[in-house]
CSV table of C-alpha atoms and ligand atoms in Angstrom, one decimal:
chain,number,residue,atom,x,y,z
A,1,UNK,CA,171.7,49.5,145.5
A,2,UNK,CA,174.7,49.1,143.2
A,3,UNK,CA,175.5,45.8,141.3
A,4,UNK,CA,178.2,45.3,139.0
A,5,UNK,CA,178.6,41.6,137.1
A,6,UNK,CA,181.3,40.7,135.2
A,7,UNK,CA,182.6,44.0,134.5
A,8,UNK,CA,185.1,44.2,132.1
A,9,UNK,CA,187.4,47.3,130.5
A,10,UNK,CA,189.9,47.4,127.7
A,11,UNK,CA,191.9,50.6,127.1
A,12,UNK,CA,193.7,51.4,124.0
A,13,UNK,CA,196.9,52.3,125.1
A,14,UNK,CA,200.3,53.6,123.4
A,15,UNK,CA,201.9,50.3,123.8
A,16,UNK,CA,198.9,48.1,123.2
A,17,UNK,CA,195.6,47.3,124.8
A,18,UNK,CA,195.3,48.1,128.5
A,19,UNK,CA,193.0,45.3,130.7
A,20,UNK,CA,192.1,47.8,133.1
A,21,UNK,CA,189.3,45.9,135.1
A,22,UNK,CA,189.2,41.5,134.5
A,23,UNK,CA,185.6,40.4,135.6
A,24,UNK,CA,184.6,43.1,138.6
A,25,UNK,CA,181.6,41.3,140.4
A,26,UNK,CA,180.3,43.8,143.2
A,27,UNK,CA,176.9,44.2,145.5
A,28,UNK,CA,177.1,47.4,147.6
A,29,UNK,CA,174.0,47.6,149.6
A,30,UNK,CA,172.0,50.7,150.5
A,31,UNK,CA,172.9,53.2,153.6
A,32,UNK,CA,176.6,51.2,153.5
A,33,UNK,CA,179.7,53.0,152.7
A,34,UNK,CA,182.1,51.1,150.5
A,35,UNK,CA,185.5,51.5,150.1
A,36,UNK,CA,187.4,50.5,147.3
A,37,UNK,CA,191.2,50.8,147.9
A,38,UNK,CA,194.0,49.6,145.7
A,39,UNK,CA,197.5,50.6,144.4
A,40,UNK,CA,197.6,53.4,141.6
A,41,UNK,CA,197.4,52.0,138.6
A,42,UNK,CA,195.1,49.0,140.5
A,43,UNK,CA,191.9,50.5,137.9
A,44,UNK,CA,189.8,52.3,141.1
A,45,UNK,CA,189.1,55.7,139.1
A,46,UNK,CA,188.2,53.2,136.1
A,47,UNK,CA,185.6,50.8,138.4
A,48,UNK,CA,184.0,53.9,140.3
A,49,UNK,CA,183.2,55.9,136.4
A,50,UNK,CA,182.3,52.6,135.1
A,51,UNK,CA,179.8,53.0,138.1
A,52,UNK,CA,178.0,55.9,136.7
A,53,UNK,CA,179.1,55.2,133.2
A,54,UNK,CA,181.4,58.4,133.1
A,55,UNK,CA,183.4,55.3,131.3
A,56,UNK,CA,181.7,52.9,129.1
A,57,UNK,CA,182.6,49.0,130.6
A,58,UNK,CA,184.3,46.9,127.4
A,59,UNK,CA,181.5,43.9,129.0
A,60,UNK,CA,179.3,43.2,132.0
A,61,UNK,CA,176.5,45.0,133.3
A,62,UNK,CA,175.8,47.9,135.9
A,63,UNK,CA,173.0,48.0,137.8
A,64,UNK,CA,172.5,50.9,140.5
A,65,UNK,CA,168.7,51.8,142.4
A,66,UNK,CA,167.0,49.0,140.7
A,67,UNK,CA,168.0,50.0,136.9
A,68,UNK,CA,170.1,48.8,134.1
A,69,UNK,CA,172.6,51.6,133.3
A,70,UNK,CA,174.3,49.6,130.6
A,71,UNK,CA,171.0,49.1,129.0
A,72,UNK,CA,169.6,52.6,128.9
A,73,UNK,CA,170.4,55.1,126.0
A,74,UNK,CA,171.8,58.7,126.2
A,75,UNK,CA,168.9,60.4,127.4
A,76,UNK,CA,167.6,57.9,130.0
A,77,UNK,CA,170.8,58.0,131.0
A,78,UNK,CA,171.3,61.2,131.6
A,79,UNK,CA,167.8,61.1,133.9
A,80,UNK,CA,169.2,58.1,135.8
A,81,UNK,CA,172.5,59.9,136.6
A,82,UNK,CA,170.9,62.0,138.6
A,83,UNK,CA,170.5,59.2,141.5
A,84,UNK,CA,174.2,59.6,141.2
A,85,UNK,CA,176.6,62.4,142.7
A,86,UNK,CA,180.2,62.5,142.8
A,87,UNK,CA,183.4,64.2,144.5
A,88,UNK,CA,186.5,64.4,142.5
A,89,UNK,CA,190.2,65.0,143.8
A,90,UNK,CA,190.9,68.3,142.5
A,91,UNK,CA,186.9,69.1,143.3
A,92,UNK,CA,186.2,70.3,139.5
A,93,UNK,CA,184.5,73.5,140.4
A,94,UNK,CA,183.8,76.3,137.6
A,95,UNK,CA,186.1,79.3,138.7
A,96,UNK,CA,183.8,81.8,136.8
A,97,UNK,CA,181.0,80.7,138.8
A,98,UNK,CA,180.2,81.7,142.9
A,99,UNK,CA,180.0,78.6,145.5
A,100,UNK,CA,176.0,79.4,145.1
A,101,UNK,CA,176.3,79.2,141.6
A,102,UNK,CA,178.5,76.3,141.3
A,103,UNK,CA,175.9,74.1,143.2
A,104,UNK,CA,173.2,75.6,141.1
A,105,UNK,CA,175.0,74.5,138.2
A,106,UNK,CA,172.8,70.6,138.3
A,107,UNK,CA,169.6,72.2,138.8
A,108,UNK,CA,169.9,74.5,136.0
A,109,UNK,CA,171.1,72.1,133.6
A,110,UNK,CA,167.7,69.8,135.1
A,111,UNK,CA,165.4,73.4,134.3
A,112,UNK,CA,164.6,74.1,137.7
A,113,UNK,CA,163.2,77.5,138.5
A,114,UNK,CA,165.0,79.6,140.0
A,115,UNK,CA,162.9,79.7,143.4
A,116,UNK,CA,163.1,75.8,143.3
A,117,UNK,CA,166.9,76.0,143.2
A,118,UNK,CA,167.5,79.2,146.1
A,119,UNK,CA,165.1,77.0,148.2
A,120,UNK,CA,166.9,73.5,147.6
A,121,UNK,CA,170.4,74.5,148.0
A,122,UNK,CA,170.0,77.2,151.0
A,123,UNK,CA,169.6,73.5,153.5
A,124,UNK,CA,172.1,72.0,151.5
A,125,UNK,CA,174.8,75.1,151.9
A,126,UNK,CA,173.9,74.8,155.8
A,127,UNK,CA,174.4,71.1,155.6
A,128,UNK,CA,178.1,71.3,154.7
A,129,UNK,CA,178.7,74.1,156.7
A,130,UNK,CA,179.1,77.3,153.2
A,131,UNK,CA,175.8,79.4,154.6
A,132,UNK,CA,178.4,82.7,155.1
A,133,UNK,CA,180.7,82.0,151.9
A,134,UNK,CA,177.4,81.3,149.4
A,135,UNK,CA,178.7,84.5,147.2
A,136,UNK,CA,182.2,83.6,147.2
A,137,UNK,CA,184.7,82.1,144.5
A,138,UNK,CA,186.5,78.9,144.6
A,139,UNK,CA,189.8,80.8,144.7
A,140,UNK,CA,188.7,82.6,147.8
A,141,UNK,CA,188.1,79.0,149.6
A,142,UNK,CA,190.7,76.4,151.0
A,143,UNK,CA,190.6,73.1,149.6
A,144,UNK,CA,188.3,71.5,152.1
A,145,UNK,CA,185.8,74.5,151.5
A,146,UNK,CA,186.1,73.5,147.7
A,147,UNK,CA,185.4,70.0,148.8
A,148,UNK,CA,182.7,71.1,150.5
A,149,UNK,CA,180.8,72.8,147.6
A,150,UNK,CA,181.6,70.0,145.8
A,151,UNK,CA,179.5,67.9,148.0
A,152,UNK,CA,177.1,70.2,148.1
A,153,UNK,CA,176.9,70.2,144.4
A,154,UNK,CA,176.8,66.3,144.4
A,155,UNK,CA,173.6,66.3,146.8
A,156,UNK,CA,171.6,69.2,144.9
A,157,UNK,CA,170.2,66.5,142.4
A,158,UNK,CA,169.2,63.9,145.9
A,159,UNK,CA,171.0,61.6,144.6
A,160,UNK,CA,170.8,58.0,146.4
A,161,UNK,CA,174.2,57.4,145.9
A,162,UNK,CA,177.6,59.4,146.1
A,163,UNK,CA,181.0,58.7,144.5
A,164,UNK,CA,183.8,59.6,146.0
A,165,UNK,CA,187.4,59.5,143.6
A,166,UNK,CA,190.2,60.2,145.8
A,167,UNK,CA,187.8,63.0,147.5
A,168,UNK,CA,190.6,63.4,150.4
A,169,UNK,CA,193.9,63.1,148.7
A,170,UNK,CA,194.6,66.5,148.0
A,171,UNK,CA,194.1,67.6,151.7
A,172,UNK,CA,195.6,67.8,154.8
A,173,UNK,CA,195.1,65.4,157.5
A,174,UNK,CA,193.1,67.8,159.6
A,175,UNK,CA,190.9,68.8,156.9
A,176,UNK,CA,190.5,65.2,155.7
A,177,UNK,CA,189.1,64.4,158.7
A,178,UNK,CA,186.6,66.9,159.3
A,179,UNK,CA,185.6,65.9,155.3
A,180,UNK,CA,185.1,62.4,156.0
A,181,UNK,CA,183.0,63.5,159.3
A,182,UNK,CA,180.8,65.4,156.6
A,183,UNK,CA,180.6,62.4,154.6
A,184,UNK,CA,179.8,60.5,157.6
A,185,UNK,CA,177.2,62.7,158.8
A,186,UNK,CA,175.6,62.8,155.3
A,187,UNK,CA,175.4,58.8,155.0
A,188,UNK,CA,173.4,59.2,158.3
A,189,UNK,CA,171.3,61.9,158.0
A,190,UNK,CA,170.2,61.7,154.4
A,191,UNK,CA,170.2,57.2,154.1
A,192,UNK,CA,172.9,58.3,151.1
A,193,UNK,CA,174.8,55.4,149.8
A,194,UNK,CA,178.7,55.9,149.4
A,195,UNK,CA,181.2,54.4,147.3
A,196,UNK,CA,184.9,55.7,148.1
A,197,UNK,CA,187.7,55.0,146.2
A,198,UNK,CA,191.0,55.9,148.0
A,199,UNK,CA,195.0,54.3,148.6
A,200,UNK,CA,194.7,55.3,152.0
A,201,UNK,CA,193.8,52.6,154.4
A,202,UNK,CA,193.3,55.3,156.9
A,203,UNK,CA,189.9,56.7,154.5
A,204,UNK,CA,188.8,53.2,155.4
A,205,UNK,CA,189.3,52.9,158.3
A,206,UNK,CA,187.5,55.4,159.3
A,207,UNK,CA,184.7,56.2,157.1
A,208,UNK,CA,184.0,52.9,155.5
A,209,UNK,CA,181.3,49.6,156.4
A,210,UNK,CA,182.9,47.5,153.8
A,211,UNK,CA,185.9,47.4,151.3
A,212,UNK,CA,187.2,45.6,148.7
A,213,UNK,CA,190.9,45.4,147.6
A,214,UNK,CA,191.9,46.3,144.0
A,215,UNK,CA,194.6,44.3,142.3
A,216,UNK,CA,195.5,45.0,138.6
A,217,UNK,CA,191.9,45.0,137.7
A,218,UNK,CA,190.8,42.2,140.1
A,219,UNK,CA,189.0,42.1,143.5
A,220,UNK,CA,192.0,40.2,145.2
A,221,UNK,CA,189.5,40.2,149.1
A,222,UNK,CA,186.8,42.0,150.8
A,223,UNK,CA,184.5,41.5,153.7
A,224,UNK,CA,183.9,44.1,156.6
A,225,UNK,CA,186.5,46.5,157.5
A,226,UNK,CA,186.8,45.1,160.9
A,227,UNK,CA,187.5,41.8,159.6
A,228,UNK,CA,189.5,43.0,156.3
A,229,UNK,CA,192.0,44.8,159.1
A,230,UNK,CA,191.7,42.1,161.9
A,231,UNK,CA,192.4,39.3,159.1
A,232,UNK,CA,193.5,40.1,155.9
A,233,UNK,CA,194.3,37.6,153.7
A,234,UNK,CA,195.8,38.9,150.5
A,235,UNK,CA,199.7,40.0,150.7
A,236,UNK,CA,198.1,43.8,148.7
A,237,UNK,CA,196.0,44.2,152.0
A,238,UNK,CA,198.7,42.9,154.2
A,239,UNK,CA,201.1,45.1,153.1
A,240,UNK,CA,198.6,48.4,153.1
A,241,UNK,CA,197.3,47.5,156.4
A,242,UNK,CA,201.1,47.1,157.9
A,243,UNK,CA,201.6,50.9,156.6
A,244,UNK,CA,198.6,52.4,158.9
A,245,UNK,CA,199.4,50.0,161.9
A,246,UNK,CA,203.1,50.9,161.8
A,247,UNK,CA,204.0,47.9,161.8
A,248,UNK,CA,207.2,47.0,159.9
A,249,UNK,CA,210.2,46.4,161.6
A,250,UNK,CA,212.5,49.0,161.1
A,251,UNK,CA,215.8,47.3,159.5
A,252,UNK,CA,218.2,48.7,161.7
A,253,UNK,CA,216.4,46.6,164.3
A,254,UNK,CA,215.8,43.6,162.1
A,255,UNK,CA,219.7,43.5,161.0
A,256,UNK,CA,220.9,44.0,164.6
A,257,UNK,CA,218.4,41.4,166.2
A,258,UNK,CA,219.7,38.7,163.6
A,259,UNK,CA,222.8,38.8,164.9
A,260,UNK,CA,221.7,38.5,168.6
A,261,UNK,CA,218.7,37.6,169.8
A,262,UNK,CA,217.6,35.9,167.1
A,263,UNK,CA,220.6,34.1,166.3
A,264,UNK,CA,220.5,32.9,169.8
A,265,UNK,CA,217.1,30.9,168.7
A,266,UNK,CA,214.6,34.2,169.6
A,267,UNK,CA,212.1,34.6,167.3
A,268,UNK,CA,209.5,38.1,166.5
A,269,UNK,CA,206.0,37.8,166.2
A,270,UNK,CA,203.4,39.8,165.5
A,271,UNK,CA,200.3,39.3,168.1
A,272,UNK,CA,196.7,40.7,166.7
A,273,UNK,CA,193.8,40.7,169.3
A,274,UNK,CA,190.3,41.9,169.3
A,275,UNK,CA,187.7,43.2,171.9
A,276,UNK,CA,187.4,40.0,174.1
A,277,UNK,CA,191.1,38.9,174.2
A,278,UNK,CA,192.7,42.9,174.8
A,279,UNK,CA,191.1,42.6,178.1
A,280,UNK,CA,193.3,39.4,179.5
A,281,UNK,CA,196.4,39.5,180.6
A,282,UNK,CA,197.5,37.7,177.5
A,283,UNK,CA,201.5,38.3,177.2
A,284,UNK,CA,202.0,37.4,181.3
A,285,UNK,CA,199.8,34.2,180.6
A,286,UNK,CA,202.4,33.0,177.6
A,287,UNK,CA,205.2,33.9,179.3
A,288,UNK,CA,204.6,32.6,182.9
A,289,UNK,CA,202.7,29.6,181.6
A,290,UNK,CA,205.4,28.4,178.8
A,291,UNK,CA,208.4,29.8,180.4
A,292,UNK,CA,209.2,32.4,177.6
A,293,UNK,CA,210.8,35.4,177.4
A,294,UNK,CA,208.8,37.8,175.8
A,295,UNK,CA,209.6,41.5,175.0
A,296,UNK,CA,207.2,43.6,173.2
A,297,UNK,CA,208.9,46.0,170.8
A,298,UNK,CA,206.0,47.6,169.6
A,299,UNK,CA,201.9,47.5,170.5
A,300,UNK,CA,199.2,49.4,169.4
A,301,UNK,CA,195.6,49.4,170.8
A,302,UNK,CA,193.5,51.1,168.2
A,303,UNK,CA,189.3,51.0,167.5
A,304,UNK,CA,188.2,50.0,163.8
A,305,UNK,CA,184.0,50.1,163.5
A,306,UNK,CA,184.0,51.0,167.1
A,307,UNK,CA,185.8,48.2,168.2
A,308,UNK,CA,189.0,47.5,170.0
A,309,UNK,CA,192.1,45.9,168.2
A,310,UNK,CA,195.1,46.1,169.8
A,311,UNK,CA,198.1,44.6,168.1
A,312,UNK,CA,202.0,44.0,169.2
A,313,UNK,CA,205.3,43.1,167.7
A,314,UNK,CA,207.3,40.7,170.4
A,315,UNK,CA,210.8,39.3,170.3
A,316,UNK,CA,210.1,35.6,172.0
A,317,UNK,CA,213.2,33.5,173.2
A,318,UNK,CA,212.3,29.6,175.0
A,319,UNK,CA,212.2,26.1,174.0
A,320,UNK,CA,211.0,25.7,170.6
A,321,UNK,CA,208.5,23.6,171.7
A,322,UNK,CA,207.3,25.6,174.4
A,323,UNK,CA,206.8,28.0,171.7
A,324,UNK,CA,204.8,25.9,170.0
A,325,UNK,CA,202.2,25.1,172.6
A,326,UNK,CA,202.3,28.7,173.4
A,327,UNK,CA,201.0,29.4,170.0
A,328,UNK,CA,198.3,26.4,169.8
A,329,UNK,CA,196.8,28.0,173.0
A,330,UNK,CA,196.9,31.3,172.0
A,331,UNK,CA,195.4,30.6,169.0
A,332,UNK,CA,192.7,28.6,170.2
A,333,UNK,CA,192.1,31.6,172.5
A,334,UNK,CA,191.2,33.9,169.8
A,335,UNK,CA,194.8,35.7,169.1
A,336,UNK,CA,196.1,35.6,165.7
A,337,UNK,CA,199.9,34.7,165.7
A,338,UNK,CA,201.9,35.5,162.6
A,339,UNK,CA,206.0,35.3,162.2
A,340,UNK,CA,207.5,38.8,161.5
A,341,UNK,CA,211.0,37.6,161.5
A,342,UNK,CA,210.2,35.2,158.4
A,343,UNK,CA,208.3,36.4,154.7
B,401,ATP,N1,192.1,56.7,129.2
B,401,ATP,C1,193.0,55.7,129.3
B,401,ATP,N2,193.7,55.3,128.3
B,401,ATP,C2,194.6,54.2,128.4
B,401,ATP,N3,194.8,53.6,129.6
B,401,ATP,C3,194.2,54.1,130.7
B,401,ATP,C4,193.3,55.2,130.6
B,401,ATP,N4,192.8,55.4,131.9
B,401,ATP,C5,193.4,54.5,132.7
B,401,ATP,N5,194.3,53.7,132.0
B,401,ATP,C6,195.1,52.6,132.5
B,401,ATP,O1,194.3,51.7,133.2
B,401,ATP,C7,194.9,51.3,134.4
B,401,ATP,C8,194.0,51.6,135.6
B,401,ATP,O2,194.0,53.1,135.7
B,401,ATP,P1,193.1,53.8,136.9
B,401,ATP,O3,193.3,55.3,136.6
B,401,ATP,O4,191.8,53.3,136.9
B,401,ATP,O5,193.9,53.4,138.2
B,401,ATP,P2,193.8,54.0,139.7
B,401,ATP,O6,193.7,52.8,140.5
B,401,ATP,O7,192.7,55.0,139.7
B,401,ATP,O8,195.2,54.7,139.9
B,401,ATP,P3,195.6,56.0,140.7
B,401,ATP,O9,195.6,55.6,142.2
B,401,ATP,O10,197.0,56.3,140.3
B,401,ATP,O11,194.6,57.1,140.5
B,401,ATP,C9,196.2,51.9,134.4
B,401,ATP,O12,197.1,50.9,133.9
B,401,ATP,C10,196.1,53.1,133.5
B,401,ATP,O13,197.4,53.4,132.9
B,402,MG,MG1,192.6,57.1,140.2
């Protein structure tokens, strides 16, 4: 649905030129939702406008629903934007104008008639849940009503694709869930494509099929989220994955433990396991098989795609070697074994 090759953009900046993307290559298929997540400043607002060409690439070509946007000129352009809808942020609705009005406001500028428009966005106001507030302003709605009509605006052209910038960062947790339901819902219902760009790990979690990591204007890893979260490779994902799963060792702990346990020749470990392996009675098999002490510190089940993934941080004291074998075997079994006590 969406292919971007070689996608390169410069930005003049006050100190200089700015590389903001270095060679993006990207296939996002149709029905999926992607996620892009990166740092600020990683280029996501950049690669998701370069999508849509709300920003020009520098080099490299965009294709999205079987066209060539970097070929087209202003006016196809403008026809073949309307396969593409997007949430913002800060929602970018027109005060002046009524939540009716302000989903109207693509159709008009597309020279529906008026019937044409009452009769597209009446399903569409149902859809995201605005039927009672239709005649209202956007300072008379809470920020996930604003988002709302903003969706509802992106969907009045039927797009086949939505772009999402950041569409939950200006909400509250509560509110950014029921939002990310909606969007959810929508990919369902409608077959819509989804591109979300976000820093939270916890959008992706929960919304996304795919993601790809964004690392000063490079894809540093991407795969499916199950896998990205299960078996990250890059130290960016690592580290944004660690923030959701809670699972840095507060250094209190760390600073007391070094000057006991491990010391004393324990060691920490962080255990990951998936669906088969959180069934077994993995910890009591290490321990009573190689004779190690193990104490579990922290644990977590959680479900990512609908699957269970249960991860623990253990303090482990035994025989080196004992610890070794322990980790051959439990690694041949399926559990990923990291050290946390060493970076
Ligand atoms: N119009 C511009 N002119 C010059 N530099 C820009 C411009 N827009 C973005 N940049 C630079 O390009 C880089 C990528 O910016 P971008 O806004 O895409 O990042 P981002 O990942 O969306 O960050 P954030 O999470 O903070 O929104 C940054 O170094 C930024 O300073
Ligand atoms: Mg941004």
């Amino acid at each position: 649905m969406i292919q971007l090759d070689n996608i390169v953009k410069h930005y003049s900046g006050a100190q200089g030129p700015v590389e903001a993307l270095s060679g993006i290559d990207l296939g996002i298929k149709p029905g999926e939702i992607f996620g892009i997540i990166g740092r600020s400043g990683a280029g996501k607002s950049t690669l998701i406008r370069c999508i849509n060409l709300l920003e020009r690439p520098t080099g490299g070509r965009v294709r999205v629903a079987g066209r060539e946007l970097t070929a087209l000129d202003k006016t196809e352009l403008r026809t073949a934007r309307q396969e593409i809808g997007m949430i913002f942020q800060h929602f970018n609705l027109l005060s002046s104008r009524t939540v009716f009005a302000n989903v109207a406001l693509p159709l008009e500028v597309a020279g529906l008639a008026r019937a044409d428009i009452e009769t597209r966005i009446a399903p569409l106001l149902d859809l995201v849940g605005l039927s009672e507030h239709r005649e209202r302003y956007p300072t008379q709605l809470s920020g996930g009503q604003k988002q709302r009509v903003g969706i509802a605006r992106a969907l009045a052209s039927h797009p086949k694709v939505l772009l999402c910038d950041e569409a939950t960062s200006a909400l509250d947790p509560e509110t950014t869930r029921s939002i990310l339901a909606l969007l959810k819902d929508i990919n369902q219902r409608l077959g819509l494509t989804i591109v979300v760009i976000t820093h939270e790990m916890q959008v992706i979690k929960a919304l996304c099929d795919r993601v790809a990591v964004l690392d000063s204007g490079r894809i540093v890893e991407q795969g499916e989220v199950f896998s990205v979260f299960t078996q990250p490779e890059h130290p960016v994902t690592r580290t944004m994955i660690r923030d959701v799963l809670g699972q840095d060792i507060p250094p209190g702990l760390l600073e007391r433990l070094s000057q006991s346990h491990l010391a004393r020749g324990g060691r920490l470990f962080r255990f990951s396991l998936t669906s088969e392996e959180t069934d077994a009675p993995l910890i009591s098999q290490l321990s009573r098989n190689y004779h190690l002490d193990i104490n579990i510190l922290h644990g977590q089940i959680d479900e990512i795609q609908g699957r269970p993934y249960g991860s623990f941080l253990v303090l482990v004291e035994g025989a080196a070697e004992r610890q070794e074998a322990a980790w051959t075997w439990a690694r041949q079994n399926g559990i990923r074994v990291e050290r946390a006590d060493v970076h």
